mmCIF file of C-alpha atoms in Angstrom:
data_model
loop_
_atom_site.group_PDB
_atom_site.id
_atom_site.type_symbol
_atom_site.label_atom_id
_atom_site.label_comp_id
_atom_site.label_asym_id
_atom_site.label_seq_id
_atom_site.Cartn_x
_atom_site.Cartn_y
_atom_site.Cartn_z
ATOM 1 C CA UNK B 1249 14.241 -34.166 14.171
ATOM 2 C CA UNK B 1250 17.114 -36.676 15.253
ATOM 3 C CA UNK B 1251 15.589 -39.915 17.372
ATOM 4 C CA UNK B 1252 17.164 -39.044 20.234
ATOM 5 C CA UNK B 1253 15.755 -35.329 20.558
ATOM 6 C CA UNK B 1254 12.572 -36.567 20.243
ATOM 7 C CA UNK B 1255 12.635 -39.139 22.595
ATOM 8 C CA UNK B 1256 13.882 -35.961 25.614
ATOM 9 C CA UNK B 1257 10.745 -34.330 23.790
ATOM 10 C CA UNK B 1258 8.630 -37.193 24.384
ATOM 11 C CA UNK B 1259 9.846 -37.762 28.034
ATOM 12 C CA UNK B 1260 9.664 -33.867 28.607
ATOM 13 C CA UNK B 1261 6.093 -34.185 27.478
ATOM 14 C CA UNK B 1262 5.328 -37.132 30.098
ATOM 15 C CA UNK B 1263 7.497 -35.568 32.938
ATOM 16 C CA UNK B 1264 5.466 -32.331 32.376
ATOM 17 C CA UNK B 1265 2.006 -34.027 32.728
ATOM 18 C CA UNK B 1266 3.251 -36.224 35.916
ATOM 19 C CA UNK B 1267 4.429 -33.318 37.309
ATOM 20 C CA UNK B 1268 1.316 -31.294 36.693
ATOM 21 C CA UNK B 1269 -1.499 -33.625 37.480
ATOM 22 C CA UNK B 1270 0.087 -34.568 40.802
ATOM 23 C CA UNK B 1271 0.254 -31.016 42.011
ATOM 24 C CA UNK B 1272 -1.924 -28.663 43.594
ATOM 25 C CA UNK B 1273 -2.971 -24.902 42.561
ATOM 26 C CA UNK B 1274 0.239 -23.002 43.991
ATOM 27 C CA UNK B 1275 2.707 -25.107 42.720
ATOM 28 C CA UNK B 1276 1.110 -25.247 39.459
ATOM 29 C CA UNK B 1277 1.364 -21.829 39.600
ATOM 30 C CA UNK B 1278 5.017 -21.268 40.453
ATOM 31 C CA UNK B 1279 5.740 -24.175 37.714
ATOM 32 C CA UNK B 1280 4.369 -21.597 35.402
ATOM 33 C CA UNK B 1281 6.245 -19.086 36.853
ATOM 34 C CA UNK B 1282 9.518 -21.143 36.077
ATOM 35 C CA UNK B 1283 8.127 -22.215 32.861
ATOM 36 C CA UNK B 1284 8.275 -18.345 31.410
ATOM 37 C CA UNK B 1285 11.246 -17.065 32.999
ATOM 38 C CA UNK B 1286 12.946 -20.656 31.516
ATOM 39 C CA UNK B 1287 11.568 -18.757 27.361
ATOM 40 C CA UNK B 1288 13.176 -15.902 28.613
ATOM 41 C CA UNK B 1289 16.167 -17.026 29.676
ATOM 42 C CA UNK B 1290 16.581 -19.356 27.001
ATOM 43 C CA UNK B 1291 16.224 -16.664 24.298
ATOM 44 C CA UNK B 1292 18.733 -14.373 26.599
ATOM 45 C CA UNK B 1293 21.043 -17.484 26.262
ATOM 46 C CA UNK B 1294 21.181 -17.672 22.386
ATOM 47 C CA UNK B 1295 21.896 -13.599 22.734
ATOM 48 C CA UNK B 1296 24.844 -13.804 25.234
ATOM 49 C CA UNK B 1297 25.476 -17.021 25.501
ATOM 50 C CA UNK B 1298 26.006 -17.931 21.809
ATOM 51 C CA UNK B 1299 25.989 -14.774 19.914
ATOM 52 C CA UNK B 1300 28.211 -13.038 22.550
ATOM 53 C CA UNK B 1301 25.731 -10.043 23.353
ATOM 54 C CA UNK B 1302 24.765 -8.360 26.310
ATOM 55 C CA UNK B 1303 21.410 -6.960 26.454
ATOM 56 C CA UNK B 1304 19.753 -5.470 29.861
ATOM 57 C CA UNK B 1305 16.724 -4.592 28.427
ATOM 58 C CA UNK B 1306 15.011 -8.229 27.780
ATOM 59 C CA UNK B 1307 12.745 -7.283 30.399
ATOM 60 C CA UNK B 1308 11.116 -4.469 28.178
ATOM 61 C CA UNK B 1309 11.047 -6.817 25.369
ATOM 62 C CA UNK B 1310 8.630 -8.868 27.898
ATOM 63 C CA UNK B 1311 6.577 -5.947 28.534
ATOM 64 C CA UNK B 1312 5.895 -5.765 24.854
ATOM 65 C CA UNK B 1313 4.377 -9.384 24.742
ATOM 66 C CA UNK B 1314 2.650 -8.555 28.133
ATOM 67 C CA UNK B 1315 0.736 -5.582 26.762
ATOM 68 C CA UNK B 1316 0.132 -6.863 23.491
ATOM 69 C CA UNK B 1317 -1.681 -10.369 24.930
ATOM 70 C CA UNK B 1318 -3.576 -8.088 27.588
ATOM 71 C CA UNK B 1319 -5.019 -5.359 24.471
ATOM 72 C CA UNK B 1320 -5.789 -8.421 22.580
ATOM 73 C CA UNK B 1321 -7.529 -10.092 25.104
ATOM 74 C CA UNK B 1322 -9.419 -7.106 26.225
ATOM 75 C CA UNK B 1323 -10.338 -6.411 22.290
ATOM 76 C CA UNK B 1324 -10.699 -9.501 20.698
ATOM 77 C CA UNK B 1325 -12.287 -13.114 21.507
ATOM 78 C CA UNK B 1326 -9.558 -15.293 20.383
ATOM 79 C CA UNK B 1327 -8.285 -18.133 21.279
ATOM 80 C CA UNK B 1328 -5.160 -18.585 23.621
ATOM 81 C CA UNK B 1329 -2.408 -20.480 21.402
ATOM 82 C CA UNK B 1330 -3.302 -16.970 18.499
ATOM 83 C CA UNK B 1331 -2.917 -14.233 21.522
ATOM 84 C CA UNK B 1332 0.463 -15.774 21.714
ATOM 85 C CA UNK B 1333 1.740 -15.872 18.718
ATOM 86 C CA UNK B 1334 0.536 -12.779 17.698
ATOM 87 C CA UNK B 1335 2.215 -11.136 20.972
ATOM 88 C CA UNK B 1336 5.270 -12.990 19.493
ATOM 89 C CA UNK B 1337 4.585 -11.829 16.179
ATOM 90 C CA UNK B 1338 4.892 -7.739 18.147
ATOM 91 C CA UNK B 1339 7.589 -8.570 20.051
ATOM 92 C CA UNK B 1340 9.393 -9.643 17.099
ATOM 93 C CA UNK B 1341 9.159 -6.517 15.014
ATOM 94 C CA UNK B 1342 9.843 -4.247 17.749
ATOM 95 C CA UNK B 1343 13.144 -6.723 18.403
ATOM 96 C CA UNK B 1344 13.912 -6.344 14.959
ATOM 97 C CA UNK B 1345 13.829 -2.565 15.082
ATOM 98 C CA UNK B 1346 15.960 -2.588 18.018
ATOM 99 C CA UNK B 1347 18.128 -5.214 16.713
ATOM 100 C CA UNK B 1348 18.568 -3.223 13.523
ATOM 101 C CA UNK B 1349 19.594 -0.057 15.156
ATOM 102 C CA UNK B 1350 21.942 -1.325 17.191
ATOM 103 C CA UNK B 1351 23.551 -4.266 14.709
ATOM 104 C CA UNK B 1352 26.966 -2.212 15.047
ATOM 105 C CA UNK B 1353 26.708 -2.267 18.353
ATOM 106 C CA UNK B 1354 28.408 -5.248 20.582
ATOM 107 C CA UNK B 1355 29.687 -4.953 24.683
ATOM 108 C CA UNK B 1356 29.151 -2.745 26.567
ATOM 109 C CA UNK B 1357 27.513 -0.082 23.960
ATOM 110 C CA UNK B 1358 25.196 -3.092 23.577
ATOM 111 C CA UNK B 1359 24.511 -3.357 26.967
ATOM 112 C CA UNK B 1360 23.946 0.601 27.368
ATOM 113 C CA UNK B 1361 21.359 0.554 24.449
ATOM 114 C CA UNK B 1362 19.037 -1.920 25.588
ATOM 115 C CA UNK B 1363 19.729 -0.600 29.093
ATOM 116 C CA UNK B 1364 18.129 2.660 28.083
ATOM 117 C CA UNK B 1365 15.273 0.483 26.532
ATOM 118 C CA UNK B 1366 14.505 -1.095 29.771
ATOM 119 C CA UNK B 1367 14.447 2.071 31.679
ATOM 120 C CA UNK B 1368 12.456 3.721 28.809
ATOM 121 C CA UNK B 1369 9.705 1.158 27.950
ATOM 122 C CA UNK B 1370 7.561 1.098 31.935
ATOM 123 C CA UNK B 1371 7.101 4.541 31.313
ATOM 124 C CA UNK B 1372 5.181 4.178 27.884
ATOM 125 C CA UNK B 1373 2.243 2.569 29.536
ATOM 126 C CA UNK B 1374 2.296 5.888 32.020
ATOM 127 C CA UNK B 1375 2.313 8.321 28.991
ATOM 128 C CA UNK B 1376 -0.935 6.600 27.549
ATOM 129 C CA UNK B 1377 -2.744 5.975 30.586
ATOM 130 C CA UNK B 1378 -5.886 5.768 28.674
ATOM 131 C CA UNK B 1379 -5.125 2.917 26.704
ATOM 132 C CA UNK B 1380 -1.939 0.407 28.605
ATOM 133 C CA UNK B 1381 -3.913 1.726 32.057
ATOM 134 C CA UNK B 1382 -1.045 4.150 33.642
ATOM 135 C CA UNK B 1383 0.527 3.020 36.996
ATOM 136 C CA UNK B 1384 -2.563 0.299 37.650
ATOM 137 C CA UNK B 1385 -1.747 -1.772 34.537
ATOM 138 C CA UNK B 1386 -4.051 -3.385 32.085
ATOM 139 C CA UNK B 1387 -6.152 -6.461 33.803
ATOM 140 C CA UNK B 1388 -5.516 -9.743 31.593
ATOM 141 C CA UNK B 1389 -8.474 -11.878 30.686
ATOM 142 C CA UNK B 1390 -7.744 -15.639 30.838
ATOM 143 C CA UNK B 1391 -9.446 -17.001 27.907
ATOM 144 C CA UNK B 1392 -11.843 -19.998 28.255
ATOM 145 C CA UNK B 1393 -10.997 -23.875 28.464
ATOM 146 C CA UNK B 1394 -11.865 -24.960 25.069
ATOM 147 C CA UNK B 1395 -14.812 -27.593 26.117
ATOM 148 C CA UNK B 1396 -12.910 -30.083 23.630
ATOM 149 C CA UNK B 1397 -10.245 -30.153 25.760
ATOM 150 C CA UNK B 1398 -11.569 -30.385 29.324
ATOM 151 C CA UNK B 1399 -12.869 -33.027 28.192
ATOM 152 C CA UNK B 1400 -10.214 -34.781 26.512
ATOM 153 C CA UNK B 1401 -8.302 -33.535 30.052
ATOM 154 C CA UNK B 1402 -11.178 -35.526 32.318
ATOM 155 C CA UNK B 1403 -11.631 -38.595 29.647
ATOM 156 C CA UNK B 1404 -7.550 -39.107 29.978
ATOM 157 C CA UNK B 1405 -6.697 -37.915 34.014
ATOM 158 C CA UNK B 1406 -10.495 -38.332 35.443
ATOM 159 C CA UNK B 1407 -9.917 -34.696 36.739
ATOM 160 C CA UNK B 1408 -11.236 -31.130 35.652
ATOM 161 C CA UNK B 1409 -8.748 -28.862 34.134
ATOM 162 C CA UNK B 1410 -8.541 -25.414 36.210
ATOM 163 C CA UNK B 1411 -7.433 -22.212 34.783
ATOM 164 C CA UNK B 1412 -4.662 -22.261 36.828
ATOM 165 C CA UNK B 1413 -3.450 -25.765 35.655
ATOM 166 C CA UNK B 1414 -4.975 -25.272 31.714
ATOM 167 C CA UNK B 1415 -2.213 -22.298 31.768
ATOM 168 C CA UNK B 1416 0.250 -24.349 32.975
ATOM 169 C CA UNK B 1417 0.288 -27.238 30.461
ATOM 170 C CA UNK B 1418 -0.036 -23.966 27.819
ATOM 171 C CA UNK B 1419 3.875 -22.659 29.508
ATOM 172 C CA UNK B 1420 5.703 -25.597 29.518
ATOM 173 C CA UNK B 1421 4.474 -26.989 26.119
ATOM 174 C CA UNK B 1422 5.812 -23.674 24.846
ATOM 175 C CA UNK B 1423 8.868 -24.207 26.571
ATOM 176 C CA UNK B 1424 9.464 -27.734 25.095
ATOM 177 C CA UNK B 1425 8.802 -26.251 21.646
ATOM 178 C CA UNK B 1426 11.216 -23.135 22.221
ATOM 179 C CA UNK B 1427 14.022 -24.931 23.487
ATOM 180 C CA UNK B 1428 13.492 -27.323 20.773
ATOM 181 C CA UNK B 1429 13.661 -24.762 18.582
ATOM 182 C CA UNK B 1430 16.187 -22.933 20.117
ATOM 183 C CA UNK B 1431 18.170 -26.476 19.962
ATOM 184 C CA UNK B 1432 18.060 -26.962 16.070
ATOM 185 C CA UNK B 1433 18.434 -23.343 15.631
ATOM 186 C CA UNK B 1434 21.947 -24.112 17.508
ATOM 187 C CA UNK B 1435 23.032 -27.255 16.270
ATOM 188 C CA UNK B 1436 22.673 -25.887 12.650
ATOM 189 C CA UNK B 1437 24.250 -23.082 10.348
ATOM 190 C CA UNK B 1438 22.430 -20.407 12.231
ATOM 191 C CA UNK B 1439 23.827 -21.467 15.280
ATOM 192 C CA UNK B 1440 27.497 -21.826 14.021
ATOM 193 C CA UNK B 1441 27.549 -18.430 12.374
ATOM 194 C CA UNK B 1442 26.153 -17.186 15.989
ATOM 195 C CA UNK B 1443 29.288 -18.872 17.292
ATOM 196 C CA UNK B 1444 31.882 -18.071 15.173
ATOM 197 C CA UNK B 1445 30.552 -13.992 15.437
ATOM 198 C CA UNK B 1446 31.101 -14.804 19.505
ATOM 199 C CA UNK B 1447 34.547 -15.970 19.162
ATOM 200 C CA UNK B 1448 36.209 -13.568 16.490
ATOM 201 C CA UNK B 1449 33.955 -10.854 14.851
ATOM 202 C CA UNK B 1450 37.259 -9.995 12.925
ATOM 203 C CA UNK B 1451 37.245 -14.110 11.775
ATOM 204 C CA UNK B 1452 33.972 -14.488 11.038
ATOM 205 C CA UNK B 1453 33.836 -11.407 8.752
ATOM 206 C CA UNK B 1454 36.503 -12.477 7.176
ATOM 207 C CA UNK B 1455 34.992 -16.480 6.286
ATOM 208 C CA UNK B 1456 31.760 -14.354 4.552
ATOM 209 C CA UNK B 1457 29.522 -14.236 7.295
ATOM 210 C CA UNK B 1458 27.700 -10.990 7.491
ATOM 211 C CA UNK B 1459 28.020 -9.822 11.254
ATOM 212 C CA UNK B 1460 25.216 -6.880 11.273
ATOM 213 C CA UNK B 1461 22.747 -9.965 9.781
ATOM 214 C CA UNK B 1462 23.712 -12.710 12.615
ATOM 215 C CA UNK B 1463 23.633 -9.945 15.491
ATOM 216 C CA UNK B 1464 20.053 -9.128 14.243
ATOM 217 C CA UNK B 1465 19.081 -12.815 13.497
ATOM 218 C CA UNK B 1466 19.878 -13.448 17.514
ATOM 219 C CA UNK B 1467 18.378 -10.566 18.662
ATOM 220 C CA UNK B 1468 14.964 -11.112 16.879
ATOM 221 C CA UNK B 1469 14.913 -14.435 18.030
ATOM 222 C CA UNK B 1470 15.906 -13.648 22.045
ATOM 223 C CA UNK B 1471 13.274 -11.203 21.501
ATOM 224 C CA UNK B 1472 10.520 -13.397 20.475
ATOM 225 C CA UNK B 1473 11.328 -15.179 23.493
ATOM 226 C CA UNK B 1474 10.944 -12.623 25.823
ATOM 227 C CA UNK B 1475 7.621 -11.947 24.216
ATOM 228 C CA UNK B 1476 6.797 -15.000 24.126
ATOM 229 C CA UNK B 1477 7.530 -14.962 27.993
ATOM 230 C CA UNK B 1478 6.181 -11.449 29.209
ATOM 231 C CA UNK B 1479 2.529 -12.341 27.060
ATOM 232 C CA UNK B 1480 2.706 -15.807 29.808
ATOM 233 C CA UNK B 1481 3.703 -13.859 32.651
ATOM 234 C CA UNK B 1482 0.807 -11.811 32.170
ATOM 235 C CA UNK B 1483 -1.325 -14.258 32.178
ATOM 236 C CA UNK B 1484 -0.095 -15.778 35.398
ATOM 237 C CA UNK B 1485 -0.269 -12.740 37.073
ATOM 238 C CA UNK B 1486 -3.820 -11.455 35.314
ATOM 239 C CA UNK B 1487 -2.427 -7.867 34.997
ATOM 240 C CA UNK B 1488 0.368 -5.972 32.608
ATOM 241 C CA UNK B 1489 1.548 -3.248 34.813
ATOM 242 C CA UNK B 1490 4.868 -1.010 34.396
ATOM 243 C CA UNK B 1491 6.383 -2.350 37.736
ATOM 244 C CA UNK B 1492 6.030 -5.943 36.564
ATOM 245 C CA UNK B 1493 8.694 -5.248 34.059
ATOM 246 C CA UNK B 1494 11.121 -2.909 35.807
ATOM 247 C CA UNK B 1495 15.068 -2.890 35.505
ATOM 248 C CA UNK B 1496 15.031 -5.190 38.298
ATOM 249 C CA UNK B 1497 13.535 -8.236 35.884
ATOM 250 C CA UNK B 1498 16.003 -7.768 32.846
ATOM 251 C CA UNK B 1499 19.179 -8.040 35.419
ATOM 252 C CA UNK B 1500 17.176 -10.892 37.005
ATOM 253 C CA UNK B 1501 17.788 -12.840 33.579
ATOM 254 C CA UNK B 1502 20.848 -12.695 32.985
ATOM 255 C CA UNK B 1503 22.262 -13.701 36.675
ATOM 256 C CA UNK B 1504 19.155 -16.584 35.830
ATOM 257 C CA UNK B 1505 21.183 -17.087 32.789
ATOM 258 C CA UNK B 1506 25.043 -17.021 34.199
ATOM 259 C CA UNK B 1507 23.931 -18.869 37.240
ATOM 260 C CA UNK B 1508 22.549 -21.798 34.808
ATOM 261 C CA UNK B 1509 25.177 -21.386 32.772
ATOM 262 C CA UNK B 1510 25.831 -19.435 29.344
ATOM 263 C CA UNK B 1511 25.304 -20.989 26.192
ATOM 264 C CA UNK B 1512 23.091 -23.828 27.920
ATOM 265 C CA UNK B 1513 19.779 -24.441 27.285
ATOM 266 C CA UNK B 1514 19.753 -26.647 30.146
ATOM 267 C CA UNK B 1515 21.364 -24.286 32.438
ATOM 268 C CA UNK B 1516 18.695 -21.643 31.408
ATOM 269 C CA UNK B 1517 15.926 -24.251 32.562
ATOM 270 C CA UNK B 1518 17.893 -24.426 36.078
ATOM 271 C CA UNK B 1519 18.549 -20.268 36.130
ATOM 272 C CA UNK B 1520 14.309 -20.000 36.104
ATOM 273 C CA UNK B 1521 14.230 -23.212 38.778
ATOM 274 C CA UNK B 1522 16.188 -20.761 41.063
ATOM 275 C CA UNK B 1523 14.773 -17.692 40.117
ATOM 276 C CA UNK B 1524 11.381 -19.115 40.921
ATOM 277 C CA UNK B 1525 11.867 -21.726 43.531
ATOM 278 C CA UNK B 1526 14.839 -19.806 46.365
ATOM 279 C CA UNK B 1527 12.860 -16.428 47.153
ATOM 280 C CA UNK B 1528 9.914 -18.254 48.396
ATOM 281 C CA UNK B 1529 11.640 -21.153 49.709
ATOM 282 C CA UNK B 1530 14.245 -18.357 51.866
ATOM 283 C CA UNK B 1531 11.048 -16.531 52.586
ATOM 284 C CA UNK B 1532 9.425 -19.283 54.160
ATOM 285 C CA UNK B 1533 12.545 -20.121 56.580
ATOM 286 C CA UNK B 1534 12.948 -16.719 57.553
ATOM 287 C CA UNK B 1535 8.956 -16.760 58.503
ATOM 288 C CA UNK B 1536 9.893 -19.978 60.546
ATOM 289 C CA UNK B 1537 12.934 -18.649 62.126
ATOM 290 C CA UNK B 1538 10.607 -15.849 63.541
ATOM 291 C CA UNK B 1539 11.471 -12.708 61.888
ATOM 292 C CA UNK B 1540 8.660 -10.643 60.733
ATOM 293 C CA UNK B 1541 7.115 -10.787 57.079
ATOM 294 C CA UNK B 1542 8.863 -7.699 56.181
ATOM 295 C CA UNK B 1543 12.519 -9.260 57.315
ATOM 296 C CA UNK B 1544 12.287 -12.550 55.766
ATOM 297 C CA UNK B 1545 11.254 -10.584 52.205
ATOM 298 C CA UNK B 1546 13.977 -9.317 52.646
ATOM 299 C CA UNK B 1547 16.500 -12.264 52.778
ATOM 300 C CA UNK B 1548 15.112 -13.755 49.282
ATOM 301 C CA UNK B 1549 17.303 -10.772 47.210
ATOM 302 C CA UNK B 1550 20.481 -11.490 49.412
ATOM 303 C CA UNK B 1551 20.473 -15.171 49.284
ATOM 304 C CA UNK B 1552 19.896 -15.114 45.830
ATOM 305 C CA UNK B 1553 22.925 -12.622 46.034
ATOM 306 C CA UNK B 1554 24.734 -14.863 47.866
ATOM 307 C CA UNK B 1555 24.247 -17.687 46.235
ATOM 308 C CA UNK B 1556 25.104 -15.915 42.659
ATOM 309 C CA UNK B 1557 28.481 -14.729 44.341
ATOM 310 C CA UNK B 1558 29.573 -18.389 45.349
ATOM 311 C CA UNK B 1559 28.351 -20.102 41.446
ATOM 312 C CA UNK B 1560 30.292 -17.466 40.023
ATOM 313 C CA UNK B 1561 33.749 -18.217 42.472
ATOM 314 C CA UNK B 1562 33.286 -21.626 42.608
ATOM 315 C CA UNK B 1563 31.790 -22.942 39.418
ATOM 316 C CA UNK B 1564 32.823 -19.995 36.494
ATOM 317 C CA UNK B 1565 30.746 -21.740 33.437
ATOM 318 C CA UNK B 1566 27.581 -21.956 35.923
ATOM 319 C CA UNK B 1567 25.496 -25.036 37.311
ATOM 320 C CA UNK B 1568 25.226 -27.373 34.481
ATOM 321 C CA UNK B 1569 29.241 -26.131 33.517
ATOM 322 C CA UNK B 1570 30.042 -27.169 36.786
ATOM 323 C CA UNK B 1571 27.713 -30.260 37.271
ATOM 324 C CA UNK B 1572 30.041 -31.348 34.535
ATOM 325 C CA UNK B 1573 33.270 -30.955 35.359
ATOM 326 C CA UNK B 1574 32.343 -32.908 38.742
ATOM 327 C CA UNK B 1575 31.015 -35.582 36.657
ATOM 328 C CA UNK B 1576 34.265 -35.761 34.369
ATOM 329 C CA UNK B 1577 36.108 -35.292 37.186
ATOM 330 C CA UNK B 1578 34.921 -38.310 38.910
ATOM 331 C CA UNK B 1579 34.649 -40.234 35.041
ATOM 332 C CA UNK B 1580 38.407 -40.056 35.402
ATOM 333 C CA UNK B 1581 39.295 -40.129 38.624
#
């Protein structure tokens, strides 16, 4: 790893503990919250972003990880960091069967595809009610604090590590290991045949690089993300249920992902900031201004409207695109 990406690891690392340990329960909760939609829209950034494919259906692909950490969980004592990676390791073969069937596929037949996978996948858990518990979901067992690290946690921040804030430090460790990932993955061969396939399939094809191959390579690895994610999600919320993981959460991450920016890591991390942070914050003013519950639930979907309508007029490539183009601007002015 070059020096200077592990130093931003290494003052991620410290940022995320601050951060955590001088926090309460909800907002360690809501930090989670942003911690899973940022591996979700981080793997939906490779796929559109780099690779130049647009999938609506990452939110099924989340559902996967969801149900397969909640049936492990209710079947087998394991520890937390294996439930993940075998929900990954789920996620990632059903991605690569998707990926695989639709490798000839790119725009808008793409976008239909997995757009009939999102509407198809909630009603699987319906169909075998017996085992993914029908409309009710399947209730997710948080595994125990491993007593070697509640310790460790008390010995280093003289405080006890809760549930809520043990599966906090478990999200946004993840998410400094995907991005990191995600980052080298980028920066390297991989990431330049992703490129070069986004710019001119025609090109690319025609400098040896095999374009069924890198369409699948970015799908399977946006869709270990979004298992990744939807296994965490789970978690947060205790419960895998069909309506967790309707239509409504695929489109959700990819405005996450144009609002942040496409093809930025970074402006995936500020896509989840305002997918978790603006509905409850516009929520909370509408409460103030005096309109009922029901009215000021409803002005979190039409500010974050709103506010998608204005990024998209006034800054085209997103916040971070935008953030720096100001900065440039001002560089040179």
């Amino acid at each position: 790893m070059p020096r200077r990406s592990l130093l931003l690891t290494l003052a991620a690392l410290v940022v995320v503990v601050l951060v955590l340990e001088n926090t309460g329960p909800f907002l360690n909760a809501q930090f989670t919250a942003m911690a899973y939609f940022a591996i979700a829209a981080g793997g939906l950034t490779v796929l559109t972003g780099l690779n130049g494919q647009l999938s609506l259906g990452h939110g099924a692909l989340m559902a996967v990880g969801a149900y397969s950490a909640a049936l492990l969980l209710k079947t087998a004592a394991l520890p937390l960091p294996a439930v993940l990676l075998l929900a990954v390791g789920v996620t990632l073969a059903v991605g690569t069967l998707v990926g695989v069937a639709a490798a000839r596929l790119h725009g808008p037949y793409l976008a239909g595809a997995t757009l009939a996978l999102a509407v198809a996948v909630p009603g699987i858990p319906l169909f075998f009610g017996g085992t993914l518990g029908g409309e009710q979901g399947l209730p997710v067992r948080m595994p125990e604090i491993p007593g070697w690290l509640a310790d460790a946690a008390y010995f280093a921040t003289g405080q006890d590590l809760t549930p809520i804030r043990y599966l906090a430090y478990i999200s946004w460790f993840a998410v400094i290991l995907v991005f990191v990932l995600l980052a080298n993955l980028s920066r390297g061969r991989v990431g330049r045949n992703w490129r070069a396939v986004r710019d001119g399939d025609v090109a690319a094809e025609l400098a040896g690089i095999d374009l069924g191959r890198t369409r699948v390579q970015a799908f399977v690895v946006s869709s270990g993300c979004a298992g990744l994610a939807g296994a965490l999600m789970a978690l947060s919320a205790r419960l895998a249920a069909p309506s967790g993981f309707a239509l409504t959460l695929s489109l959700l991450l990819v405005s996450a992902v144009v609002l942040g920016g496409l093809g930025s890591l970074t402006g995936a991390l500020a896509g989840a900031a305002l997918l978790t942070f603006l509905p409850p914050l516009v929520t909370g003013a509408g409460t103030d201004l005096g309109l009922s519950d029901v009215q000021a639930a409803q002005l979190a979907p039409l500010s974050y409207g709103l506010v998608t309508v204005l990024i998209v007029l006034l800054a085209p490539a997103g916040l971070t695109g935008g953030l720096r183009k100001l900065i440039h601007w001002r560089r040179s002015s």
